[in-house]
Amino acid sequence: MGPIDFVLPMDGKQSIATMKVNIVGCGLSGITAAILLKDKGHSVEIFETRPHIGGNCYDLKVGNVTVHQYGSHIFHTNDEAVWNFLNRYTKFNNYIHRVRANTKEGLISIPFSRKTAEQIGRDLDPEEIQELVFRDYSERQWGIPWEELPKSISGRVPNKRDNFDDRYFTDEFQGQPINGYTAMFNAMLDDIPVQLGVGPDAWKGRKCDKLIYTGKVDAYFDYKWGRLPYRSLRFEHFKASKDNLYSFSNGAVINECNRNPYNRTMDNSVYLNEDVDETILTRDYPEEHDENNLPIYPKNFGLGAELYSGRYKKAAASEADTLFLGRLATYKYLDMWMAVKQVMVKLEGVS
Ligand code: UDP
């Protein structure tokens, strides 16, 4: 293993030989890292335990509907460099994400805006909005009392907007890859070798100069200090006629801000404006992560935060030849654009 530090910017005078870099995980972070390293002349190879590329952004055409296999993925960013990078591989359509919530006030537009106030015929104060939109949804999603949820999570969705803007995201750049995420990842991977469906330890015996690891950070260290908590989702996909129980003409997603067991119902045909009589709806049911389901949301608060910051984060930082990237390996609730940005920043100094 060479002395190259992944994170520190390289001194331009140093001559750096081509490295062989193995990458664990073929999601957005691993694929972005592979491209950036390949662009710098390094040799890369990706190892993925699942039988497909794209991680949780993976979508699959079922009949005429492009189904987000792991729930709704909506691309948005204000970062032009990230936007330009992905636009090298796909065009994006003009999909604007609008979300409605099924509440005791009926089906309302969220985040709560002046448009929402018009829908229910009166304005609400922040505490009332918290009860109407956030409490039940969050308690189901995170499995903890609303009061324990950190602002870093609940604050992702504004409590209230003082205008009529009914977009879920207000970012400058938004849209869906015109042929879906899997097609975008296929274009990104081009001639990058990927080993799909390998065992979780397959990368361990493979020679390389450096390793990029995007799996669970606690798994990398064989759970030495115990398991980090993650929240998981179980997905249910089912056929429905286009004029199903909800009309999705105003947006792909309906949030359940009530005691239903699932978070959201999503109409997969809306993202790419697929013209179908029969669509496929997806529902996501939150549950705690264990060995039988996927780690989806790091629970980086309370005991999870203590264990990560006190143990795994330090251990990861002292692995000279491994760079940890992505939601699972850096234990951060990264949006798609943030995952790309994180890789760009961390690999900036590698020549
Ligand atoms: N949230 C909520 N009600 C909603 C939407 C979101 O309580 O209708 C809270 C909930 O705690 C959720 C967080 O806000 O986990 C972030 O929502 P976001 O839509 O960003 O969740 P994601 O799409 O990442 O699952």
Coordinates of C-alpha atoms and ligand atoms in Angstrom, one line a residue:
M1 CA 0.0 0.0 0.0
G2 CA 1.4 3.4 -0.9
P3 CA 1.6 6.5 1.3
I4 CA -1.0 8.4 -0.7
D5 CA -3.6 10.1 1.5
F6 CA -7.0 10.2 -0.1
V7 CA -8.2 13.3 1.7
L8 CA -5.3 15.8 1.7
P9 CA -4.8 17.7 -1.4
M10 CA -1.8 16.4 -3.3
D11 CA 1.3 18.4 -3.8
G12 CA 1.5 19.1 -7.5
K13 CA 5.2 18.3 -7.6
Q14 CA 4.8 14.8 -6.4
S15 CA 4.4 12.3 -9.2
I16 CA 1.7 9.9 -8.4
A17 CA 1.7 6.5 -10.0
T18 CA -1.5 5.0 -11.3
M19 CA -3.3 3.3 -8.5
K20 CA -5.5 0.3 -8.5
V21 CA -8.6 1.3 -6.4
N22 CA -11.2 -1.2 -5.4
I23 CA -14.6 0.2 -4.7
V24 CA -17.1 -1.5 -2.4
G25 CA -20.7 -0.6 -3.4
C26 CA -22.2 0.3 -6.8
G27 CA -24.6 3.1 -5.6
L28 CA -24.3 6.7 -6.5
S29 CA -21.3 7.3 -4.3
G30 CA -19.3 4.3 -5.5
I31 CA -20.1 5.0 -9.2
T32 CA -19.2 8.7 -8.8
A33 CA -15.9 7.8 -7.1
A34 CA -15.1 5.3 -9.9
I35 CA -15.6 7.9 -12.6
L36 CA -13.6 10.6 -10.8
L37 CA -10.7 8.2 -10.2
K38 CA -10.8 6.9 -13.7
D39 CA -10.8 10.4 -15.1
K40 CA -7.5 10.9 -13.2
G41 CA -6.1 7.8 -14.9
H42 CA -6.5 5.3 -12.1
S43 CA -7.7 1.8 -12.5
V44 CA -10.9 1.0 -10.7
E45 CA -13.1 -2.0 -10.0
I46 CA -16.5 -2.1 -8.2
F47 CA -17.8 -4.9 -5.9
E48 CA -21.5 -5.0 -5.2
T49 CA -23.4 -7.6 -3.2
R50 CA -26.8 -6.9 -4.9
P51 CA -27.5 -8.3 -8.3
H52 CA -28.0 -4.8 -9.8
I53 CA -26.2 -1.4 -10.0
G54 CA -27.5 1.9 -8.6
G55 CA -28.0 1.1 -5.0
N56 CA -31.3 2.4 -3.6
C57 CA -31.7 4.7 -6.6
Y58 CA -32.2 1.6 -8.8
D59 CA -35.3 1.6 -11.0
L60 CA -36.6 -1.1 -13.3
K61 CA -39.1 -1.0 -16.1
V62 CA -42.1 -3.2 -15.3
G63 CA -44.4 -3.2 -18.3
N64 CA -44.5 0.4 -19.3
V65 CA -43.8 1.8 -15.9
T66 CA -40.3 2.7 -14.5
V67 CA -40.6 1.5 -10.9
H68 CA -38.4 3.0 -8.2
Q69 CA -37.6 -0.3 -6.5
Y70 CA -36.5 1.4 -3.3
G71 CA -39.0 4.2 -3.1
S72 CA -39.2 7.6 -4.5
H73 CA -35.9 9.2 -5.6
I74 CA -36.2 12.8 -6.7
F75 CA -33.2 14.6 -7.9
H76 CA -32.6 18.3 -6.9
T77 CA -29.6 20.5 -6.2
N78 CA -28.4 24.1 -6.1
D79 CA -24.9 22.9 -6.9
E80 CA -24.0 23.6 -10.5
A81 CA -20.9 21.3 -10.4
V82 CA -23.0 18.3 -9.3
W83 CA -25.7 19.1 -11.9
N84 CA -23.2 19.5 -14.7
F85 CA -21.5 16.2 -13.7
L86 CA -24.7 14.2 -13.9
N87 CA -25.7 15.9 -17.1
R88 CA -22.6 14.4 -18.7
Y89 CA -24.5 11.1 -18.6
T90 CA -28.2 11.9 -18.9
K91 CA -30.6 14.6 -19.7
F92 CA -33.1 15.5 -17.0
N93 CA -36.8 16.1 -17.6
N94 CA -38.7 19.0 -16.1
Y95 CA -40.4 17.0 -13.4
I96 CA -41.2 19.2 -10.4
H97 CA -41.9 17.3 -7.2
R98 CA -45.1 18.2 -5.5
V99 CA -46.3 16.3 -2.4
R100 CA -49.7 16.1 -0.9
A101 CA -50.4 14.9 2.6
N102 CA -53.3 12.8 3.8
T103 CA -54.3 14.5 7.0
K104 CA -57.3 14.9 9.3
E105 CA -57.8 18.2 7.3
G106 CA -58.0 16.2 4.1
L107 CA -55.5 16.0 1.3
I108 CA -53.3 19.1 1.5
S109 CA -50.3 20.4 -0.2
I110 CA -47.0 20.3 1.8
P111 CA -44.8 22.0 2.9
F112 CA -47.6 24.1 4.5
S113 CA -47.9 27.2 2.4
R114 CA -50.5 29.9 1.8
K115 CA -51.9 27.6 -0.8
T116 CA -52.4 25.0 1.9
A117 CA -54.1 27.6 4.1
E118 CA -56.5 28.2 1.2
Q119 CA -57.2 24.5 0.8
I120 CA -58.3 24.1 4.4
G121 CA -59.9 27.5 4.6
R122 CA -57.7 28.9 7.4
D123 CA -54.1 29.5 8.4
L124 CA -52.4 27.3 11.1
D125 CA -49.6 28.2 13.5
P126 CA -46.4 26.2 13.6
E127 CA -47.6 24.0 16.5
E128 CA -50.7 23.1 14.7
I129 CA -48.7 22.3 11.6
Q130 CA -46.4 20.1 13.7
E131 CA -49.4 18.1 14.9
L132 CA -51.1 17.9 11.5
V133 CA -48.1 17.1 9.3
F134 CA -45.1 16.0 11.3
R135 CA -45.9 14.1 14.5
D136 CA -47.5 10.9 13.4
Y137 CA -45.4 10.6 10.2
S138 CA -42.2 11.1 12.1
E139 CA -43.0 8.8 14.9
R140 CA -43.8 6.0 12.5
Q141 CA -40.8 6.8 10.3
W142 CA -38.2 7.0 13.1
G143 CA -39.8 4.8 15.8
I144 CA -39.2 7.4 18.5
P145 CA -41.3 10.2 20.1
W146 CA -41.5 13.3 17.9
E147 CA -39.9 15.3 20.7
E148 CA -36.7 13.2 20.4
L149 CA -36.3 13.8 16.7
P150 CA -33.4 16.2 16.0
K151 CA -34.1 19.4 14.0
S152 CA -31.5 18.3 11.4
I153 CA -34.1 15.7 10.3
S154 CA -37.5 17.4 11.0
G155 CA -36.1 20.7 9.5
R156 CA -35.5 19.0 6.1
V157 CA -39.1 19.9 5.4
P158 CA -40.0 23.5 6.2
N159 CA -42.7 23.8 8.8
K160 CA -44.3 26.7 6.9
R161 CA -43.8 28.8 3.8
D162 CA -45.1 32.3 3.6
N163 CA -45.9 32.2 -0.1
F164 CA -47.9 30.1 -2.6
D165 CA -45.0 27.9 -3.7
D166 CA -46.2 24.3 -3.6
R167 CA -43.0 22.7 -4.8
Y168 CA -41.5 20.2 -2.3
F169 CA -37.9 21.3 -3.2
T170 CA -37.1 24.9 -4.2
D171 CA -33.7 24.1 -5.7
E172 CA -32.6 25.7 -8.9
F173 CA -31.9 22.4 -10.6
Q174 CA -34.4 19.6 -10.5
G175 CA -35.8 16.8 -12.6
Q176 CA -35.6 13.1 -13.2
P177 CA -33.1 11.4 -15.6
I178 CA -35.2 11.1 -18.8
N179 CA -34.7 7.4 -19.1
G180 CA -34.6 6.7 -15.3
Y181 CA -31.8 6.3 -12.8
T182 CA -30.6 2.8 -14.0
A183 CA -30.1 4.1 -17.5
M184 CA -28.1 7.0 -16.1
F185 CA -25.9 4.6 -14.0
N186 CA -25.4 2.4 -17.0
A187 CA -24.0 5.4 -19.0
M188 CA -21.9 6.4 -16.0
L189 CA -20.4 3.0 -15.7
D190 CA -19.5 2.7 -19.4
D191 CA -16.3 0.6 -19.3
I192 CA -15.9 0.5 -15.5
P193 CA -15.7 -3.2 -14.4
V194 CA -18.4 -4.1 -11.9
Q195 CA -18.7 -7.4 -10.0
L196 CA -22.4 -7.8 -9.2
G197 CA -23.9 -10.3 -6.7
V198 CA -20.7 -11.0 -4.8
G199 CA -20.4 -12.0 -1.2
P200 CA -20.2 -9.3 1.4
D201 CA -16.5 -10.0 2.0
A202 CA -15.5 -10.6 -1.7
W203 CA -13.5 -7.3 -1.7
K204 CA -11.3 -8.4 1.2
G205 CA -9.0 -10.7 -0.6
R206 CA -8.6 -8.5 -3.7
K207 CA -5.3 -6.7 -4.2
C208 CA -5.4 -2.9 -4.5
D209 CA -3.5 0.2 -3.6
K210 CA -6.5 1.9 -2.1
L211 CA -10.0 1.0 -1.1
I212 CA -13.2 3.1 -1.4
Y213 CA -15.8 1.7 1.0
T214 CA -19.5 2.8 0.7
G215 CA -21.1 0.0 2.8
K216 CA -22.1 0.2 6.4
V217 CA -19.2 1.5 8.5
D218 CA -19.9 -0.8 11.4
A219 CA -19.8 -3.8 9.1
Y220 CA -16.4 -2.7 7.8
F221 CA -15.1 -3.1 11.4
D222 CA -17.0 -6.4 11.9
Y223 CA -19.3 -4.6 14.4
K224 CA -16.4 -4.4 16.8
W225 CA -18.2 -1.8 19.0
G226 CA -21.7 -3.0 18.4
R227 CA -24.3 -2.2 15.7
L228 CA -25.1 1.3 14.6
P229 CA -28.8 1.9 14.4
Y230 CA -30.4 2.5 10.9
R231 CA -34.0 2.8 10.0
S232 CA -35.2 0.6 7.2
L233 CA -38.2 0.5 4.8
R234 CA -40.2 -2.4 3.5
F235 CA -41.6 -1.7 0.0
E236 CA -44.8 -2.9 -1.5
H237 CA -45.4 -2.4 -5.2
F238 CA -48.8 -3.1 -6.7
K239 CA -50.8 -2.4 -9.8
A240 CA -53.5 0.1 -9.9
S241 CA -55.6 1.8 -12.6
K242 CA -54.6 5.4 -13.3
D243 CA -57.8 6.6 -11.7
N244 CA -57.0 4.8 -8.5
L245 CA -57.9 5.7 -5.0
Y246 CA -55.9 8.9 -5.3
S247 CA -55.6 11.1 -8.3
F248 CA -51.9 11.6 -8.9
S249 CA -52.3 14.3 -11.5
N250 CA -50.9 16.8 -9.0
G251 CA -47.8 15.0 -8.0
A252 CA -46.3 11.5 -7.7
V253 CA -46.4 11.2 -3.9
I254 CA -48.9 11.3 -1.1
N255 CA -47.6 11.3 2.4
E256 CA -49.6 9.6 5.2
C257 CA -49.7 12.1 8.1
N258 CA -51.9 9.9 10.2
R259 CA -51.7 6.4 11.9
N260 CA -51.5 4.3 8.7
P261 CA -48.7 1.8 8.8
Y262 CA -47.0 3.2 5.7
N263 CA -45.3 6.6 5.0
R264 CA -46.2 7.3 1.4
T265 CA -48.0 6.1 -1.7
M266 CA -46.1 6.9 -4.9
D267 CA -47.3 6.6 -8.5
N268 CA -44.2 5.5 -10.4
S269 CA -45.6 6.5 -13.8
V270 CA -45.6 10.2 -12.9
Y271 CA -41.8 10.8 -12.7
L272 CA -41.2 10.2 -16.4
N273 CA -44.7 11.2 -17.4
E274 CA -45.4 7.6 -18.7
D275 CA -48.7 7.4 -20.5
V276 CA -50.3 4.3 -19.1
D277 CA -53.8 3.1 -18.2
E278 CA -52.5 0.9 -15.4
T279 CA -49.7 2.1 -13.2
I280 CA -47.6 0.7 -10.4
L281 CA -47.9 2.3 -6.9
T282 CA -45.3 1.8 -4.3
R283 CA -45.7 2.1 -0.5
D284 CA -43.0 2.2 2.1
Y285 CA -43.4 0.8 5.5
P286 CA -40.8 1.9 8.1
E287 CA -39.1 -0.7 10.4
E288 CA -35.9 -1.0 12.4
H289 CA -32.9 -2.2 10.4
D290 CA -31.7 -5.8 11.2
E291 CA -29.9 -8.5 9.2
N292 CA -33.1 -9.2 7.2
N293 CA -33.6 -5.8 5.6
L294 CA -31.7 -2.8 4.2
P295 CA -30.0 -0.1 6.1
I296 CA -31.6 3.1 4.7
Y297 CA -31.5 6.0 7.1
P298 CA -28.6 6.4 9.6
K299 CA -30.0 7.2 13.0
N300 CA -27.3 9.7 13.7
F301 CA -28.7 11.0 16.9
G302 CA -28.8 9.8 20.5
L303 CA -27.0 6.4 21.0
G304 CA -26.3 6.1 17.3
A305 CA -24.5 9.5 17.2
E306 CA -22.5 8.5 20.4
L307 CA -21.4 5.2 19.0
Y308 CA -20.5 6.7 15.6
S309 CA -18.7 9.7 16.8
G310 CA -17.1 7.9 19.8
R311 CA -15.9 4.8 17.9
Y312 CA -16.5 4.2 14.2
K313 CA -15.8 7.7 12.9
K314 CA -12.4 7.8 14.6
A315 CA -11.6 4.3 13.5
A316 CA -12.5 5.2 9.9
A317 CA -10.4 8.3 10.0
S318 CA -7.4 6.3 11.0
E319 CA -7.6 3.8 8.1
A320 CA -4.9 5.2 5.9
D321 CA -5.7 3.2 2.8
T322 CA -9.5 3.3 2.9
L323 CA -11.8 6.2 2.1
F324 CA -15.3 6.0 3.5
L325 CA -18.0 7.6 1.3
G326 CA -21.8 7.8 1.2
R327 CA -24.7 7.5 3.5
L328 CA -23.8 4.2 5.1
A329 CA -20.1 4.6 5.4
T330 CA -20.1 8.2 6.7
Y331 CA -23.3 7.7 8.7
K332 CA -25.0 10.8 7.3
Y333 CA -28.5 11.5 5.9
L334 CA -27.2 12.5 2.5
D335 CA -29.4 13.5 -0.4
M336 CA -28.4 12.3 -3.8
W337 CA -26.7 15.6 -4.7
M338 CA -24.8 15.5 -1.4
A339 CA -23.5 12.1 -2.1
V340 CA -22.1 13.2 -5.4
K341 CA -20.7 16.4 -3.8
Q342 CA -19.1 14.5 -0.9
V343 CA -17.2 12.3 -3.4
M344 CA -16.1 15.3 -5.4
V345 CA -14.7 17.1 -2.3
K346 CA -13.0 14.1 -0.9
L347 CA -11.3 13.1 -4.2
E348 CA -10.4 16.7 -5.1
G349 CA -6.9 16.4 -3.9
V350 CA -6.1 13.0 -5.5
S351 CA -4.1 13.4 -8.6
Ligands
UDP1 N1 -41.8 14.5 7.7 C1 -43.0 14.5 8.3 N2 -44.1 14.5 7.5 C2 -44.1 14.6 6.2 C3 -42.8 14.6 5.6 C4 -41.7 14.6 6.3 O1 -43.1 14.4 9.5 O2 -45.2 14.6 5.6 C5 -40.5 14.5 8.5 C6 -40.1 13.1 8.8 O3 -39.5 13.0 10.1 C7 -39.2 12.7 7.7 C8 -38.4 14.1 7.6 O4 -39.4 15.1 7.8 O5 -38.3 11.7 8.0 C9 -37.7 14.3 6.3 O6 -38.6 14.2 5.2 P1 -38.2 13.8 3.7 O7 -39.3 14.0 2.8 O8 -36.9 14.6 3.5 O9 -37.8 12.3 3.9 P2 -37.1 11.2 2.9 O10 -37.8 11.5 1.5 O11 -35.6 11.5 2.9 O12 -37.5 9.9 3.4

